[in-house]
Coordinates of C-alpha atoms in Angstrom, one line a residue:
M1 CA 49.5 -12.0 48.9
K2 CA 46.0 -13.4 49.5
R3 CA 44.7 -10.0 49.5
K4 CA 46.3 -9.2 45.9
K5 CA 44.9 -12.4 44.5
V6 CA 41.4 -11.5 45.9
L7 CA 41.7 -8.1 44.1
V8 CA 43.1 -9.5 41.0
L9 CA 40.3 -12.1 40.9
G10 CA 37.7 -9.4 41.4
L11 CA 39.0 -7.3 38.5
V12 CA 39.2 -10.3 36.2
M13 CA 35.4 -10.9 37.1
L14 CA 34.5 -7.2 36.7
I15 CA 36.0 -7.0 33.3
G16 CA 34.6 -10.3 32.2
S17 CA 31.3 -9.0 33.4
S18 CA 31.7 -5.8 31.7
Q19 CA 32.3 -7.5 28.3
L20 CA 29.2 -9.7 28.8
L21 CA 27.2 -6.7 29.3
S22 CA 28.8 -4.9 26.4
V23 CA 28.0 -7.8 24.1
S24 CA 24.5 -8.0 25.3
A25 CA 24.0 -4.3 24.7
D26 CA 25.3 -4.6 21.3
T27 CA 23.0 -7.5 20.6
I28 CA 20.0 -5.5 21.6
E29 CA 21.2 -2.5 19.4
D30 CA 21.8 -4.9 16.6
V31 CA 18.4 -6.5 17.0
Q32 CA 17.0 -2.8 16.8
A33 CA 19.0 -1.9 14.0
Q34 CA 17.5 -5.1 12.2
Q35 CA 13.9 -3.9 13.4
E36 CA 14.4 -0.6 11.9
A37 CA 15.6 -2.0 8.6
T38 CA 12.5 -4.4 8.6
Q39 CA 10.2 -1.4 9.6
S40 CA 11.7 0.6 6.5
Q41 CA 11.1 -2.5 4.3
L42 CA 7.6 -2.9 5.6
S43 CA 7.0 0.8 4.8
E44 CA 8.3 0.3 1.4
I45 CA 6.1 -2.6 0.7
E46 CA 3.0 -0.9 2.3
D47 CA 3.7 2.0 -0.2
K48 CA 3.9 -0.5 -3.0
I49 CA 0.7 -1.9 -1.9
N50 CA -1.0 1.3 -2.0
D51 CA 0.4 2.0 -5.5
L52 CA -0.8 -1.4 -6.8
E53 CA -4.2 -0.9 -5.3
T54 CA -4.4 2.6 -7.0
Q55 CA -3.7 1.1 -10.4
K56 CA -5.8 -1.9 -9.7
E57 CA -8.6 0.5 -9.0
Q58 CA -7.8 2.7 -12.1
I59 CA -7.7 -0.5 -14.5
T60 CA -10.9 -1.7 -12.8
G61 CA -12.5 1.4 -13.9
E62 CA -11.3 1.1 -17.3
I63 CA -12.6 -2.6 -17.6
D64 CA -15.9 -1.4 -16.5
S65 CA -16.0 1.2 -19.1
L66 CA -14.9 -1.2 -21.7
D67 CA -17.6 -3.6 -20.6
G68 CA -20.0 -0.9 -21.0
Q69 CA -18.9 0.0 -24.6
L70 CA -18.8 -3.6 -25.4
V71 CA -22.5 -4.1 -24.2
T72 CA -23.7 -1.2 -26.4
T73 CA -21.5 -2.4 -29.4
I74 CA -23.1 -5.7 -29.1
A75 CA -26.5 -4.4 -28.9
S76 CA -26.0 -2.0 -31.9
I77 CA -24.7 -5.0 -34.0
N78 CA -27.9 -7.0 -32.8
S79 CA -30.0 -4.1 -34.0
L80 CA -28.4 -3.8 -37.3
T81 CA -28.5 -7.5 -37.9
D82 CA -32.5 -7.3 -37.3
Q83 CA -32.5 -4.1 -39.7
I84 CA -30.5 -6.1 -42.3
S85 CA -32.8 -9.1 -42.0
E86 CA -35.9 -6.7 -42.4
K87 CA -34.3 -5.3 -45.6
E88 CA -33.7 -8.6 -46.9
V89 CA -37.4 -9.5 -46.4
Q90 CA -38.3 -6.2 -48.2
L91 CA -35.9 -6.9 -50.8
E92 CA -37.5 -10.3 -51.4
Q93 CA -40.9 -8.9 -51.7
T94 CA -39.6 -6.2 -53.9
A95 CA -38.1 -8.6 -56.2
Q96 CA -41.4 -10.4 -56.3
D97 CA -43.5 -7.1 -56.9
L98 CA -41.1 -6.4 -59.5
Q99 CA -41.2 -9.7 -61.3
E100 CA -45.0 -9.6 -61.3
A101 CA -45.3 -6.1 -62.6
E102 CA -42.8 -7.1 -65.3
Q103 CA -45.0 -10.1 -66.2
D104 CA -48.1 -8.0 -66.1
R105 CA -46.3 -5.5 -68.4
D106 CA -45.3 -8.2 -70.8
V107 CA -48.6 -9.7 -71.1
Q108 CA -50.2 -6.1 -71.7
Y109 CA -47.4 -5.2 -74.1
E110 CA -48.3 -8.3 -75.9
A111 CA -51.9 -7.7 -76.1
M112 CA -51.3 -4.0 -77.1
K113 CA -49.1 -5.2 -79.9
K114 CA -51.5 -7.4 -81.3
R115 CA -54.4 -4.9 -81.3
I116 CA -52.1 -2.2 -82.7
Q117 CA -51.1 -4.8 -85.3
Y118 CA -54.6 -5.7 -86.2
I119 CA -55.7 -2.1 -86.3
Y120 CA -52.8 -1.2 -88.7
E121 CA -52.9 -4.3 -90.8
K122 CA -56.6 -3.8 -91.4
G123 CA -56.3 -0.1 -91.3
G124 CA -54.5 2.5 -93.5
S125 CA -56.4 4.5 -96.2
A126 CA -58.1 1.3 -97.4
G127 CA -59.1 0.2 -93.9
W128 CA -60.5 3.7 -93.2
A129 CA -62.3 3.7 -96.4
A130 CA -63.9 0.4 -95.7
I131 CA -65.1 1.7 -92.4
L132 CA -66.6 4.6 -94.1
L133 CA -68.4 2.6 -96.8
E134 CA -69.6 -0.1 -94.4
E135 CA -71.2 2.3 -91.9
S136 CA -74.5 3.3 -92.8
D137 CA -74.5 6.7 -90.9
I138 CA -72.3 9.3 -89.5
T139 CA -73.1 8.4 -85.8
S140 CA -71.7 4.8 -86.2
L141 CA -68.8 6.1 -88.0
L142 CA -68.1 8.5 -85.2
N143 CA -68.7 5.9 -82.6
Q144 CA -66.3 3.5 -84.4
A145 CA -63.4 6.4 -84.5
E146 CA -64.2 7.3 -80.9
Y147 CA -63.8 3.5 -79.9
T148 CA -60.7 3.3 -81.7
Q149 CA -59.3 6.3 -80.1
Q150 CA -60.3 5.1 -76.5
M151 CA -58.5 1.7 -77.3
Y152 CA -55.3 3.8 -78.2
S153 CA -55.5 5.9 -75.0
Y154 CA -56.2 3.0 -72.8
D155 CA -53.2 1.1 -74.3
R156 CA -51.1 4.3 -73.8
D157 CA -52.2 4.7 -70.0
C158 CA -51.7 1.0 -69.4
L159 CA -48.1 1.3 -70.8
E160 CA -47.4 4.4 -68.9
E161 CA -48.9 2.9 -65.6
Y162 CA -46.8 -0.2 -65.9
V163 CA -43.7 1.6 -66.7
S164 CA -44.4 3.7 -63.6
V165 CA -44.8 0.8 -61.5
V166 CA -41.8 -1.2 -62.6
T167 CA -39.8 2.3 -62.2
Q168 CA -41.0 2.4 -58.7
V169 CA -40.5 -1.0 -58.0
T170 CA -36.9 -0.8 -59.3
D171 CA -36.2 2.4 -57.5
L172 CA -37.5 0.8 -54.1
Q173 CA -35.1 -2.2 -55.0
N174 CA -32.3 -0.1 -55.6
Q175 CA -33.1 1.9 -52.4
L176 CA -33.5 -1.2 -50.1
E177 CA -30.1 -2.7 -51.7
S178 CA -28.4 0.6 -50.7
D179 CA -29.8 0.6 -47.2
K180 CA -28.8 -3.1 -46.7
A181 CA -25.2 -2.1 -47.9
E182 CA -25.1 0.7 -45.6
L183 CA -26.4 -1.4 -42.7
E184 CA -24.0 -4.2 -43.5
T185 CA -21.0 -1.6 -43.6
M186 CA -22.1 -0.4 -40.1
K187 CA -22.4 -3.7 -38.9
S188 CA -18.9 -4.8 -40.0
E189 CA -17.6 -1.5 -38.3
Q190 CA -19.3 -2.4 -35.3
E191 CA -17.9 -6.0 -35.3
T192 CA -14.4 -4.6 -35.7
Q193 CA -15.2 -2.4 -32.9
Q194 CA -16.3 -5.4 -30.9
A195 CA -13.3 -7.3 -31.7
N196 CA -11.0 -4.5 -30.7
L197 CA -13.1 -4.0 -27.5
E198 CA -12.7 -7.8 -26.5
Q199 CA -9.0 -7.6 -27.2
M200 CA -8.7 -4.6 -25.0
L201 CA -10.7 -6.1 -22.2
E202 CA -8.6 -9.3 -22.4
E203 CA -5.4 -7.1 -22.2
K204 CA -6.8 -5.1 -19.2
R205 CA -8.1 -8.3 -17.3
A206 CA -4.6 -9.8 -17.7
T207 CA -3.1 -6.7 -16.5
S208 CA -5.6 -6.7 -13.4
A209 CA -4.7 -10.4 -12.8
D210 CA -1.2 -9.4 -12.8
Y211 CA -2.0 -6.6 -10.1
D212 CA -3.7 -9.1 -8.1
A213 CA -0.7 -11.6 -8.1
Q214 CA 1.6 -8.6 -7.2
L215 CA -0.9 -7.6 -4.4
A216 CA -1.0 -11.0 -3.1
D217 CA 2.7 -11.3 -3.1
A218 CA 3.2 -7.9 -1.4
N219 CA 0.6 -8.6 1.1
A220 CA 2.3 -11.8 1.9
K221 CA 5.7 -9.9 2.1
A222 CA 4.1 -7.5 4.5
E223 CA 2.8 -10.2 6.6
E224 CA 6.4 -11.6 6.9
Y225 CA 7.7 -8.2 7.8
Q226 CA 5.2 -7.7 10.5
Q227 CA 5.9 -11.3 11.8
L228 CA 9.7 -10.5 11.8
I229 CA 9.0 -7.2 13.7
E230 CA 6.9 -9.2 16.3
E231 CA 9.7 -11.8 16.6
Q232 CA 12.4 -8.9 16.9
N233 CA 10.3 -7.1 19.5
A234 CA 10.2 -10.4 21.5
E235 CA 14.0 -11.0 21.0
I236 CA 14.6 -7.4 22.2
Q237 CA 12.3 -8.0 25.4
R238 CA 14.3 -11.4 26.0
L239 CA 17.8 -9.5 25.8
V240 CA 16.6 -6.7 27.9
E241 CA 15.3 -9.2 30.6
E242 CA 18.5 -11.3 30.3
Q243 CA 20.5 -8.0 30.5
R244 CA 18.6 -7.1 33.7
K245 CA 19.4 -10.3 35.2
Q246 CA 22.9 -10.2 34.4
Q247 CA 23.2 -6.8 36.1
E248 CA 21.3 -8.0 39.2
E249 CA 23.7 -10.9 39.4
E250 CA 26.6 -8.5 38.9
A251 CA 25.4 -6.2 41.7
A252 CA 25.0 -9.3 43.9
R253 CA 28.6 -10.5 42.9
Q254 CA 30.1 -7.0 43.7
A255 CA 28.2 -7.0 46.9
A256 CA 29.9 -10.5 47.8
E257 CA 33.0 -9.4 46.6
Q258 CA 33.0 -6.3 48.8
A259 CA 32.0 -8.4 51.8
A260 CA 34.8 -10.8 50.8
Q261 CA 37.3 -7.9 50.8
E262 CA 36.0 -6.5 54.1
A263 CA 36.4 -9.9 55.6
Q264 CA 39.9 -10.4 54.2
Q265 CA 40.9 -6.9 55.6
E266 CA 39.7 -7.8 58.9
Q267 CA 41.5 -10.9 58.9
N268 CA 44.7 -9.1 57.8
N269 CA 44.1 -6.6 60.6
T270 CA 43.8 -9.5 63.2
T271 CA 46.9 -11.1 61.9
S272 CA 48.9 -7.9 62.0
N273 CA 47.7 -7.5 65.7
N274 CA 48.8 -10.9 66.5
N275 CA 52.3 -10.4 64.8
G276 CA 52.8 -7.2 66.9
N277 CA 52.0 -9.0 70.2
G278 CA 54.5 -11.7 69.5
G279 CA 57.2 -9.0 68.7
S280 CA 56.6 -7.4 72.1
S281 CA 57.1 -10.6 73.9
N282 CA 60.4 -11.2 72.3
N283 CA 61.5 -7.7 72.8
N284 CA 60.8 -8.1 76.4
S285 CA 62.9 -11.3 76.8
N286 CA 65.9 -9.1 75.3
N287 CA 64.7 -6.1 77.6
N288 CA 63.7 -3.9 74.6
T289 CA 60.0 -3.8 75.7
N290 CA 59.4 -0.2 74.8
T291 CA 61.0 -0.5 71.4
G292 CA 58.9 -3.6 70.7
N293 CA 55.8 -1.9 71.8
G294 CA 56.5 1.0 69.5
G295 CA 57.1 -1.4 66.5
G296 CA 53.8 -3.1 67.4
N297 CA 51.8 0.0 67.4
N298 CA 53.3 1.1 63.9
D299 CA 52.2 -2.4 62.3
N300 CA 48.6 -2.0 63.7
T301 CA 48.0 1.3 62.4
Y302 CA 44.9 0.9 60.1
T303 CA 44.4 3.0 56.9
P304 CA 40.9 2.3 55.4
P305 CA 41.3 1.1 51.7
A306 CA 40.7 3.7 49.1
D307 CA 37.4 3.7 47.3
N308 CA 37.7 2.1 43.9
G309 CA 34.8 3.7 42.8
S310 CA 33.2 0.5 41.4
S311 CA 29.7 1.0 43.1
S312 CA 29.6 4.4 41.8
S313 CA 30.5 3.2 38.2
D314 CA 27.8 0.6 38.3
S315 CA 25.0 2.6 39.6
G316 CA 25.9 6.2 38.3
T317 CA 25.5 7.5 41.9
S318 CA 26.9 10.8 42.3
S319 CA 29.4 11.2 45.4
S320 CA 28.0 14.8 46.0
G321 CA 24.7 13.5 47.1
I322 CA 22.6 14.4 44.1
T323 CA 19.1 13.4 44.6
G324 CA 16.3 12.3 41.8
Q325 CA 14.6 15.6 42.5
D326 CA 17.6 17.7 41.8
I327 CA 17.7 15.8 38.3
V328 CA 14.1 16.6 37.8
N329 CA 14.3 20.2 38.7
Y330 CA 17.1 20.7 36.6
A331 CA 15.5 19.0 33.5
L332 CA 12.4 21.0 33.9
Q333 CA 14.3 24.1 33.3
F334 CA 14.5 23.3 29.5
V335 CA 11.0 22.5 28.9
G336 CA 9.9 24.3 25.7
N337 CA 13.3 24.0 24.1
P338 CA 13.5 22.4 20.6
Y339 CA 13.9 18.9 19.7
V340 CA 16.9 18.1 17.3
W341 CA 17.7 14.6 16.2
G342 CA 21.3 14.1 17.1
G343 CA 21.6 17.5 18.9
N344 CA 23.7 18.0 21.9
S345 CA 22.5 21.2 23.3
L346 CA 19.8 21.5 26.2
T347 CA 19.0 25.0 25.0
N348 CA 19.6 24.9 21.2
G349 CA 18.2 21.4 20.8
T350 CA 18.7 17.5 21.5
D351 CA 16.9 14.3 21.2
C352 CA 15.4 12.1 23.9
S353 CA 18.7 10.0 24.6
G354 CA 20.7 13.3 24.4
F355 CA 18.3 15.1 26.8
V356 CA 18.8 12.4 29.6
H357 CA 22.5 12.0 28.9
L358 CA 23.0 15.9 29.2
V359 CA 21.0 16.2 32.3
Y360 CA 22.8 13.7 34.1
A361 CA 26.1 14.9 32.9
H362 CA 25.4 18.2 34.4
F363 CA 25.7 16.7 37.9
G364 CA 28.9 14.6 36.8
I365 CA 27.1 11.4 36.4
S366 CA 27.8 9.5 33.1
V367 CA 25.1 7.7 31.3
S368 CA 24.7 6.3 27.8
R369 CA 24.0 8.5 24.8
Q370 CA 21.9 5.9 23.2
S371 CA 18.3 5.2 24.1
A372 CA 18.8 1.4 23.6
S373 CA 22.0 1.5 25.5
L374 CA 20.6 3.4 28.5
R375 CA 18.4 0.3 29.2
G376 CA 21.7 -1.2 30.6
D377 CA 22.7 1.7 32.8
G378 CA 22.3 1.5 36.6
Y379 CA 19.8 -1.2 37.7
G380 CA 16.3 -2.0 37.1
V381 CA 13.3 -1.4 39.1
S382 CA 9.6 -2.0 38.4
Y383 CA 7.6 0.7 37.3
A384 CA 5.6 0.5 40.6
E385 CA 8.7 1.4 42.3
A386 CA 9.8 4.4 40.2
Q387 CA 11.1 7.5 41.7
P388 CA 11.9 10.9 40.5
G389 CA 15.0 10.8 38.6
D390 CA 14.6 7.3 37.3
I391 CA 15.1 6.7 33.5
I392 CA 11.9 5.4 31.9
C393 CA 12.8 3.3 28.7
Y394 CA 10.5 2.7 25.7
D395 CA 11.0 1.3 22.5
G396 CA 13.3 3.8 20.7
H397 CA 12.6 6.5 23.4
V398 CA 13.6 7.4 26.9
A399 CA 12.4 10.0 29.5
I400 CA 13.1 11.2 33.1
Y401 CA 10.5 10.2 35.7
M402 CA 9.0 13.1 37.7
G403 CA 6.8 11.1 40.0
N404 CA 3.2 10.8 40.1
G405 CA 3.1 9.2 36.8
A406 CA 4.6 12.2 34.9
I407 CA 7.9 12.4 32.8
V408 CA 10.0 15.1 31.2
H409 CA 11.5 14.4 27.9
A410 CA 12.5 15.6 24.4
S411 CA 9.5 14.4 22.7
N412 CA 9.5 15.4 19.0
E413 CA 10.1 17.9 16.5
R414 CA 6.7 19.4 16.9
D415 CA 6.5 19.4 20.9
G416 CA 10.1 19.8 21.6
I417 CA 11.1 19.0 25.4
K418 CA 8.1 18.7 27.5
V419 CA 6.2 17.3 30.5
S420 CA 3.8 14.4 29.8
Y421 CA 1.5 13.3 32.5
N422 CA 1.1 9.6 31.7
A423 CA 4.3 7.9 31.8
A424 CA 2.6 4.5 30.5
Y425 CA 1.4 6.3 27.2
R426 CA 3.5 3.8 25.4
T427 CA 5.0 0.4 26.5
I428 CA 7.5 0.5 29.2
L429 CA 10.4 -1.6 28.6
A430 CA 12.6 -0.8 31.4
V431 CA 12.9 1.5 34.5
R432 CA 16.6 2.2 35.3
R433 CA 18.0 3.7 38.5
V434 CA 21.4 5.3 38.3
L435 CA 21.3 7.3 41.7

C-alpha cells in the first residue's frame, strides 16, 4: 500500500514537473515569437527611415537648386534696377537737353522771323529799287545782295541744325523711354519669378521639416524596438536559465525518488522475509515444517521492478548503447545536402532543428523539432564540458557538436548542411546532452 502511495506521488510530481517545463518552454517560444515580430517591425521602420532619408536628400537637392536660382534672380533684379536708374538719369539729362535745344530753337526762330520780316517789309520791288538807287556802284550792290543771301543761308542752316538737334534729342528720349519700359518689364518678370521661387522654397522647406519630424519619430521608434529586442533577449536568457535550473531540480528529484523507491523495495523485501520466517515457526508447531518453508520461499522470491523508462525519457538516452560519436558519424553522411526551411528529409533538405531531430530519430531517440524547444531537451552542460553528440543551441539555430570546437549543422540555403570549425561563432545559449 505504501509502495502504491509512493508511486502515485511520484507520478503526480512527474506530471506536475512536465507541465511546468512545458509552460516554461512555451513561454520562451512566445517571447521568441514576440521578438521575431519586433524584429520585423524594426526592419520595416528601418526601411521607412531609408526611404525618408532618400526623399530628404532629394528635396534638399531641390532646395539647393532653388536657392541658386533665387540668388541668380535677385542678382538680375538688382542689375535691372541699376540699369533702370541709369536710364532715368539719362532721360532726365535728355529732357534737359531737349528743353535747352527747344529754347535755342525758339530764340533763333524769333530772331530769324524778325530779320525776314524786316527784309520783306523793307524789300519788294520798291525795296530793291531803293537799294539800287542808293548804291553808288555795282560792287556795293553785289556785296549787299550777297550779304542778304548769306543771311538767308545762315538762317536756313540754323533752322535745319536746330530741327536736327531737336529730332535727335527726341529720338534719344523715345529710345531711352523704350529701353526703360523694357527694363521695367524684365524687372517685373524677375520679381514674379522671385516670388514664385520664394514660395516654392517655403513649400520645400516645410516638406523637409516634415521629413525631419518623420525621421525623428522613426528613429525614436527604431530605438524603442531595439531596446525591446534587448529586453526580449534578456527575458529569453532568464527563461532558459530558469528552465535549466528546473531541469536540474527535476533530475535531482527523480534521483531522490528512485532512491526512495529502492529503499521502499528493500524494506518490502525485508518485511516479506520476516513474514516468511514467522510462518515457518507456526507451521513447525503444527508439524507442517516442510510446507511452511515452501510457502516462505515462494513469498521471498524477488522480481526486480520493471524499468518505467523515466530516466530514458528525461535524458533521451538510447537503451542500445548509442554514443555521441555514433550521432556525429551518422550526421556527417549528409554534409553537402540542401537546407530547406521546414523540410524533413536529410537527403532532400531540412532546416537546422529538423536536422538534429532526424539524426537523433535515426537512433530511436526523440528530441524536439523546434530550435527553441531543443533548449529544454536532455540536461544542460557548460560549453567547456561539451562532448560529441551534444546539441549546441543558439538564438534561432541549433547544431550537433563534433568535438574540438567543431559542429555539423544545416546552416543556410546557400551552404546547406556543413561542418563549421568554430562552434562559438555565435553566442551559445545552451549546450544540451540527451545521451
